[in-house]
mmCIF file of C-alpha atoms in Angstrom:
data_model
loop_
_atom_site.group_PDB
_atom_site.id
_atom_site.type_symbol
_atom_site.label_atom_id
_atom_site.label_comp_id
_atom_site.label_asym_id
_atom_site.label_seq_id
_atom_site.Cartn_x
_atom_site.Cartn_y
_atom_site.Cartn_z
ATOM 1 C CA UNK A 1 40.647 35.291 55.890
ATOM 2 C CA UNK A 2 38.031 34.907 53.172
ATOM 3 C CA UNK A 3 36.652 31.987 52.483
ATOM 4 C CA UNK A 4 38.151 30.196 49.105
ATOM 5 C CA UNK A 5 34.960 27.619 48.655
ATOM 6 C CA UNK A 6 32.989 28.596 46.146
ATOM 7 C CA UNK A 7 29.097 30.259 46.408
ATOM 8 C CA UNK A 8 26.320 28.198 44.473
ATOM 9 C CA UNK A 9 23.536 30.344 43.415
ATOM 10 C CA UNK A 10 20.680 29.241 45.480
ATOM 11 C CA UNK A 11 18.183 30.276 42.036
ATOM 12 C CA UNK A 12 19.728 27.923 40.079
ATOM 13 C CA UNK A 13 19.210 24.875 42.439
ATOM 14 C CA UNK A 14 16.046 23.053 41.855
ATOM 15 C CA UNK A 15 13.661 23.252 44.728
ATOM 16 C CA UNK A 16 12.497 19.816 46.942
ATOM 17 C CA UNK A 17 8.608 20.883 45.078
ATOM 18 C CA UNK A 18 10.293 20.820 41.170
ATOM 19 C CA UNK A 19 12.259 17.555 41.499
ATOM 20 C CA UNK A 20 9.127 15.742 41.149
ATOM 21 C CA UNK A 21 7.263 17.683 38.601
ATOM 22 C CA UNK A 22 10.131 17.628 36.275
ATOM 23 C CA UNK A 23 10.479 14.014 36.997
ATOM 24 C CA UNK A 24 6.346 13.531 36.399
ATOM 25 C CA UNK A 25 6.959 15.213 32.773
ATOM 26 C CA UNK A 26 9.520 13.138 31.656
ATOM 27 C CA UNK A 27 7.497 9.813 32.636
ATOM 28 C CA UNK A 28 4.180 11.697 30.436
ATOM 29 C CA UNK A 29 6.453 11.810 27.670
ATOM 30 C CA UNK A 30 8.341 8.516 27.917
ATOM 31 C CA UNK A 31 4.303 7.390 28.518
ATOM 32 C CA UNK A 32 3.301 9.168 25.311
ATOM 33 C CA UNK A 33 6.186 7.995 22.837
ATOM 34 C CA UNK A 34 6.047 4.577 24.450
ATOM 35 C CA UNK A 35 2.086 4.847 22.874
ATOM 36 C CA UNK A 36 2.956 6.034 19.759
ATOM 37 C CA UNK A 37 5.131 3.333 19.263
ATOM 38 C CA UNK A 38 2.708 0.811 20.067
ATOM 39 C CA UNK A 39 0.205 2.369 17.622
ATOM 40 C CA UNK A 40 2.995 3.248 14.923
ATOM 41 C CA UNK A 41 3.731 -1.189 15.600
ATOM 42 C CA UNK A 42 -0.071 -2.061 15.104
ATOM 43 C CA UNK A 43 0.198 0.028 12.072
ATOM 44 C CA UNK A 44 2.428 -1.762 10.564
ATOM 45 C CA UNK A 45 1.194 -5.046 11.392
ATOM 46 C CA UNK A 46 -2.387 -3.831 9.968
ATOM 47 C CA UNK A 47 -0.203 -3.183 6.662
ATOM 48 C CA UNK A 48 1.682 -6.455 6.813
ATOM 49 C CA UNK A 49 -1.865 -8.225 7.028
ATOM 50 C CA UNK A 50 -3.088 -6.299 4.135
ATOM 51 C CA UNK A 51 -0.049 -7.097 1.782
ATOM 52 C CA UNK A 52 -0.138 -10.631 2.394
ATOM 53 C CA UNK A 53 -3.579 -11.413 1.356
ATOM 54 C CA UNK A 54 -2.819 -10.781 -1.889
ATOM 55 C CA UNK A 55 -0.159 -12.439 -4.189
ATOM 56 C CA UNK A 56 1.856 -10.773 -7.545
ATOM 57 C CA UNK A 57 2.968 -12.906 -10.387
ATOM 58 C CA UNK A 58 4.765 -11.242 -13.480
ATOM 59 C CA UNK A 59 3.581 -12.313 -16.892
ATOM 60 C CA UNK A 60 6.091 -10.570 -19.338
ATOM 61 C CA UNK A 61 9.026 -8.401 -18.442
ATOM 62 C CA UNK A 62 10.336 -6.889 -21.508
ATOM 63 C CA UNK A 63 13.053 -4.140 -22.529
ATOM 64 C CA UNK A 64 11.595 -1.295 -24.356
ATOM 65 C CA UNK A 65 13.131 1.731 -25.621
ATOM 66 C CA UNK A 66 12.110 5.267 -26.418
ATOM 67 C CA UNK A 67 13.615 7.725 -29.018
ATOM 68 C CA UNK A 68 14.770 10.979 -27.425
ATOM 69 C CA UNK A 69 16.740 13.986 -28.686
ATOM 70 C CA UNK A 70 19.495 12.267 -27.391
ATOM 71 C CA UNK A 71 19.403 9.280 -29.178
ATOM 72 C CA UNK A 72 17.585 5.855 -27.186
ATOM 73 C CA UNK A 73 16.307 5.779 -23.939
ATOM 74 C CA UNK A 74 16.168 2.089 -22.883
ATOM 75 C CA UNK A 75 13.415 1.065 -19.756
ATOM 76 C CA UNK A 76 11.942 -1.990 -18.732
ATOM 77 C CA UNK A 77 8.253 -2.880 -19.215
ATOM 78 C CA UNK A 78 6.690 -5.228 -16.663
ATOM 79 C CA UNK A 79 3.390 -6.859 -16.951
ATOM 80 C CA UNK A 80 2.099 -7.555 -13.301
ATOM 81 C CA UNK A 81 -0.703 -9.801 -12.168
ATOM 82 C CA UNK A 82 -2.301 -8.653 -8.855
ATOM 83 C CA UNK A 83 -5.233 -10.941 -6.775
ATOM 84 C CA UNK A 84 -6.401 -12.299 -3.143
ATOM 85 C CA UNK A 85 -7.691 -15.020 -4.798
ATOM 86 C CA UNK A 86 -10.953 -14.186 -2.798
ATOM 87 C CA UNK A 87 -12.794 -13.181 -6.118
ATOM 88 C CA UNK A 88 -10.278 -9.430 -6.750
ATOM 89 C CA UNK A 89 -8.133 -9.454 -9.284
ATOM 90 C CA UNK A 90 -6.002 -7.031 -11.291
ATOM 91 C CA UNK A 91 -4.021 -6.144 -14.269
ATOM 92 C CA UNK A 92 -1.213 -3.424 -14.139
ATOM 93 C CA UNK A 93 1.794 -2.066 -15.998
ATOM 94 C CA UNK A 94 4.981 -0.801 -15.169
ATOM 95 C CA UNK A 95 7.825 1.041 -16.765
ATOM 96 C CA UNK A 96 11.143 2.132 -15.225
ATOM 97 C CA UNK A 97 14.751 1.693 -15.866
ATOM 98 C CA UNK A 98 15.152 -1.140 -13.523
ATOM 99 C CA UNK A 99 13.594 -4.215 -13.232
ATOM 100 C CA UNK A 100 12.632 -4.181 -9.532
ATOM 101 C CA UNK A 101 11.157 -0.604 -10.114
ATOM 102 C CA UNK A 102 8.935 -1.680 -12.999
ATOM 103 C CA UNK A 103 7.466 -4.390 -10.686
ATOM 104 C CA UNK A 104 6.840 -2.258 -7.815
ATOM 105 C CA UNK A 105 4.976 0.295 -10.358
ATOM 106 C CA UNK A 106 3.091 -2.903 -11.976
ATOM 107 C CA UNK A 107 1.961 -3.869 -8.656
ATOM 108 C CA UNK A 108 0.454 -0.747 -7.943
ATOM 109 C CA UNK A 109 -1.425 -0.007 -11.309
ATOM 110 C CA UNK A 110 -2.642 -3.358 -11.064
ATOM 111 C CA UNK A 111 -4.158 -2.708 -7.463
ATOM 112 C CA UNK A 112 -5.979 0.437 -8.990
ATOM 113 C CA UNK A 113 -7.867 -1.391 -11.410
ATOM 114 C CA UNK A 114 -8.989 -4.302 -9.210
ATOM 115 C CA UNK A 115 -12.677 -5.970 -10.595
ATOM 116 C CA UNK A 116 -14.777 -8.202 -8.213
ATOM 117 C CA UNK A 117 -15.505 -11.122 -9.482
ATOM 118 C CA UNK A 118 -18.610 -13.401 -8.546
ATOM 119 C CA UNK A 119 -18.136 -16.932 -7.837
ATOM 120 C CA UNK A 120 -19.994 -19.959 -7.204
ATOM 121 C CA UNK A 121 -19.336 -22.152 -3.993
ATOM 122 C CA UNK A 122 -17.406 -24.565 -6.512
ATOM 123 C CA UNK A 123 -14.988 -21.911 -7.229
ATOM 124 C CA UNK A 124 -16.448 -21.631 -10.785
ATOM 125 C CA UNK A 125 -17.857 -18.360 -12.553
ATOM 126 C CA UNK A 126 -21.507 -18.375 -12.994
ATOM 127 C CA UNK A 127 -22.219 -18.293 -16.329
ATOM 128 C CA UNK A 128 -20.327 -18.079 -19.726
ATOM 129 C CA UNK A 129 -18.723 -14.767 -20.924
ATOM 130 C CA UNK A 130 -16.875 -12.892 -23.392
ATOM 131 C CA UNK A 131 -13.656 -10.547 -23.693
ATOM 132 C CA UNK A 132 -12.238 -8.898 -26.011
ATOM 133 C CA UNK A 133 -9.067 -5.887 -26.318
ATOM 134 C CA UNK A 134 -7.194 -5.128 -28.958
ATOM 135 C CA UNK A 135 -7.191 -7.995 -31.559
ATOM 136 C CA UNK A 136 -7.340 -10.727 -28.923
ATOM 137 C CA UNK A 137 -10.606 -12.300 -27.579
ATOM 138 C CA UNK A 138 -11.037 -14.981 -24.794
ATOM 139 C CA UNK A 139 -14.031 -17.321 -23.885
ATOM 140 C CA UNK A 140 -14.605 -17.993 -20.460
ATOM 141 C CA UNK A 141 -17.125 -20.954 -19.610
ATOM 142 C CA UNK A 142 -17.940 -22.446 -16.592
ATOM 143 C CA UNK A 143 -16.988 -25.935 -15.221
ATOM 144 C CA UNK A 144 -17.631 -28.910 -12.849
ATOM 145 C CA UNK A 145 -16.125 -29.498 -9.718
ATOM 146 C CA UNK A 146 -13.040 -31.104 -10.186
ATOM 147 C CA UNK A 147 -12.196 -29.578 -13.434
ATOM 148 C CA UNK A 148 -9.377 -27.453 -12.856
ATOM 149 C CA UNK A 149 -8.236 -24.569 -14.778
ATOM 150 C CA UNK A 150 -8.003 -25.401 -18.091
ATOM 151 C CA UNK A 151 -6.287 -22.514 -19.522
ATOM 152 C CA UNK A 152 -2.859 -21.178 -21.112
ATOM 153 C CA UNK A 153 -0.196 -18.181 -20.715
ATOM 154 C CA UNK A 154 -1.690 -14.634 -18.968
ATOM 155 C CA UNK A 155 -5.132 -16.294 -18.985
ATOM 156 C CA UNK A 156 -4.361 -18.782 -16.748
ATOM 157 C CA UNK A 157 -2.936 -16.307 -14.290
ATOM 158 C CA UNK A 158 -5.402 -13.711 -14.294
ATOM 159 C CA UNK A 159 -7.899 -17.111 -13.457
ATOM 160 C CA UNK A 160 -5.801 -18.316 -10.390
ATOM 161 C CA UNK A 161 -5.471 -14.934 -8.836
ATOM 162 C CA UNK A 162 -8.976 -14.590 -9.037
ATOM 163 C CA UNK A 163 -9.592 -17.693 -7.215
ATOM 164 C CA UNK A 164 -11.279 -19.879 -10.105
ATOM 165 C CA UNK A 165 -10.830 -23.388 -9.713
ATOM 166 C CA UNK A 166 -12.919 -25.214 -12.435
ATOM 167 C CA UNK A 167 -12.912 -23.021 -15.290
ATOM 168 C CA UNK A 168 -12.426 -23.659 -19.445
ATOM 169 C CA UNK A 169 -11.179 -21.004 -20.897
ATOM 170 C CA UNK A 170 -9.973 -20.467 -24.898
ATOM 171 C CA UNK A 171 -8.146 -18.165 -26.222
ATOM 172 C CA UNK A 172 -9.022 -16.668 -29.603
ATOM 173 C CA UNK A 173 -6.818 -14.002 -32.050
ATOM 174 C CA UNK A 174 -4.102 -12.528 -30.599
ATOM 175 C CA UNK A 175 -1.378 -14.088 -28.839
ATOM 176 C CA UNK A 176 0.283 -11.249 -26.522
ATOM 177 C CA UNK A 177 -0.057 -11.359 -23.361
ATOM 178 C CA UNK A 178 -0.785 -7.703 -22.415
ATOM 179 C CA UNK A 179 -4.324 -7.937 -24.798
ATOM 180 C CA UNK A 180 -4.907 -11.537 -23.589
ATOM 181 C CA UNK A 181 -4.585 -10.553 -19.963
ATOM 182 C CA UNK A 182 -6.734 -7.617 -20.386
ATOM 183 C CA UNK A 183 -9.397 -9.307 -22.509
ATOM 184 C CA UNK A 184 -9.739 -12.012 -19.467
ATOM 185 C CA UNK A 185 -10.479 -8.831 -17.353
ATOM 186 C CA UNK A 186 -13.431 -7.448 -19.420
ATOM 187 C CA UNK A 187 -14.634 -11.040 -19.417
ATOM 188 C CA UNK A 188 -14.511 -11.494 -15.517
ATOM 189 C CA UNK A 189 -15.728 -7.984 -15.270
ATOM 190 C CA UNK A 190 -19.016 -8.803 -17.340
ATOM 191 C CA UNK A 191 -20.092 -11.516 -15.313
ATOM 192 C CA UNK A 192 -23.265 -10.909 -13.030
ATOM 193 C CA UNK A 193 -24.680 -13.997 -10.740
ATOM 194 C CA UNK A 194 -28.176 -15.357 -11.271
ATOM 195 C CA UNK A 195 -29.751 -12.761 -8.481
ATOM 196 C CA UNK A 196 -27.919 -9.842 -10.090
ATOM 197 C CA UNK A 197 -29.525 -10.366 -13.352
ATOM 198 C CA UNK A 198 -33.115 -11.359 -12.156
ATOM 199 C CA UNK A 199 -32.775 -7.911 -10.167
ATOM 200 C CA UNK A 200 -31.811 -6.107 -13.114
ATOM 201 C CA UNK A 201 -35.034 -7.683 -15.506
ATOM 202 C CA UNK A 202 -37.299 -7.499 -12.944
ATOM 203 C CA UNK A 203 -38.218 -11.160 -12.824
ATOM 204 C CA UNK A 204 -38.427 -13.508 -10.047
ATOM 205 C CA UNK A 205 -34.993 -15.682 -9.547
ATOM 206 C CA UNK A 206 -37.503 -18.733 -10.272
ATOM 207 C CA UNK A 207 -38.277 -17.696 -13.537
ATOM 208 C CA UNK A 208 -33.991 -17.478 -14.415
ATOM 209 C CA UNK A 209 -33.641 -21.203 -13.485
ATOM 210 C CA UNK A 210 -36.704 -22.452 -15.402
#
């Protein structure tokens, strides 16, 4: 009688020596992506971290058209101030045909056109300065602890952002926010401390305060 059982091929049955290697190289690669997960995690926290230092405020959100071949193509314009309020602060625009999108794209132009601005250890601006864009034009003058901002519309956001806290600021001309906004960045851009300038004449910082 032959026998019914059936023959296992003795190639295809792992040796005692493999059962462990294969079983090493599946704990290198749990070891691995259990790493890059980890790193992929810290990542992500680094990018949490960075996004919450700074703070977005929209100015103006508007509905603008364009004329196409077609007829009207109807978007929506946000203006979008960025800032840490550690002395960075930005302007940007945004166009898209939602609302939510034309935030998002404000937020990032106004992170790529950051300016540094100097302050003072009473969260003032150095010395008085001058904007201007378009038809509108903005004073910016330095104040005393305690002040506040004294300030109005875009102005007064592109200030707090920035981390001013005793400033007087006017606005002169124009009344739209996109030129007032803007016309506040030249200003804060323009300003240079007291060791800045005394670098750039060539003078002693003595000779600044006298």
């Amino acid at each position: 009688m032959t026998d019914s059982s059936p023959q296992t091929n003795s190639n295809n049955v792992p040796g005692a020596a493999d059962v462990p290697a294969a079983a090493e190289g599946q704990q290198q690669e749990q070891r691995r992506s259990g790493r890059g997960e980890r790193r992929g995690r810290r990542g992500d926290r680094r990018n949490q971290e960075r996004d919450s230092e700074w703070q977005e405020r929209v100015v103006q959100i508007r509905r603008v058209s364009k004329t196409v071949k077609g007829g009207k193509k109807m978007s929506f314009r946000a203006i979008v101030v960025v800032g840490n309020e550690k002395g960075q602060v930005g302007v940007g625009v945004g166009k898209a045909g939602d609302v939510i999108g034309a935030v998002r794209k404000g937020v990032a132009d106004g992170k790529k056109h950051l300016v540094k601005v100097p302050l003072t250890r009473h969260s003032s601006i150095p010395t008085l300065s001058n904007g201007r864009d378009g038809a509108a034009s903005v004073l910016i003058r330095p104040a005393a602890p305690g002040t506040g901002v004294i300030a109005g519309g875009s102005i007064r956001t592109v200030l707090e952002l920035a981390g001013i806290k005793n400033v007087l600021a006017k606005r002169l001309g124009s009344k739209t926010p996109l030129n007032n906004a803007r016309a506040a960045m030249v200003a804060l851009s323009s300003l240079r401390t007291h060791k800045e300038t005394a670098k750039e004449r060539g003078i002693s910082l003595e000779q600044i305060y006298s």
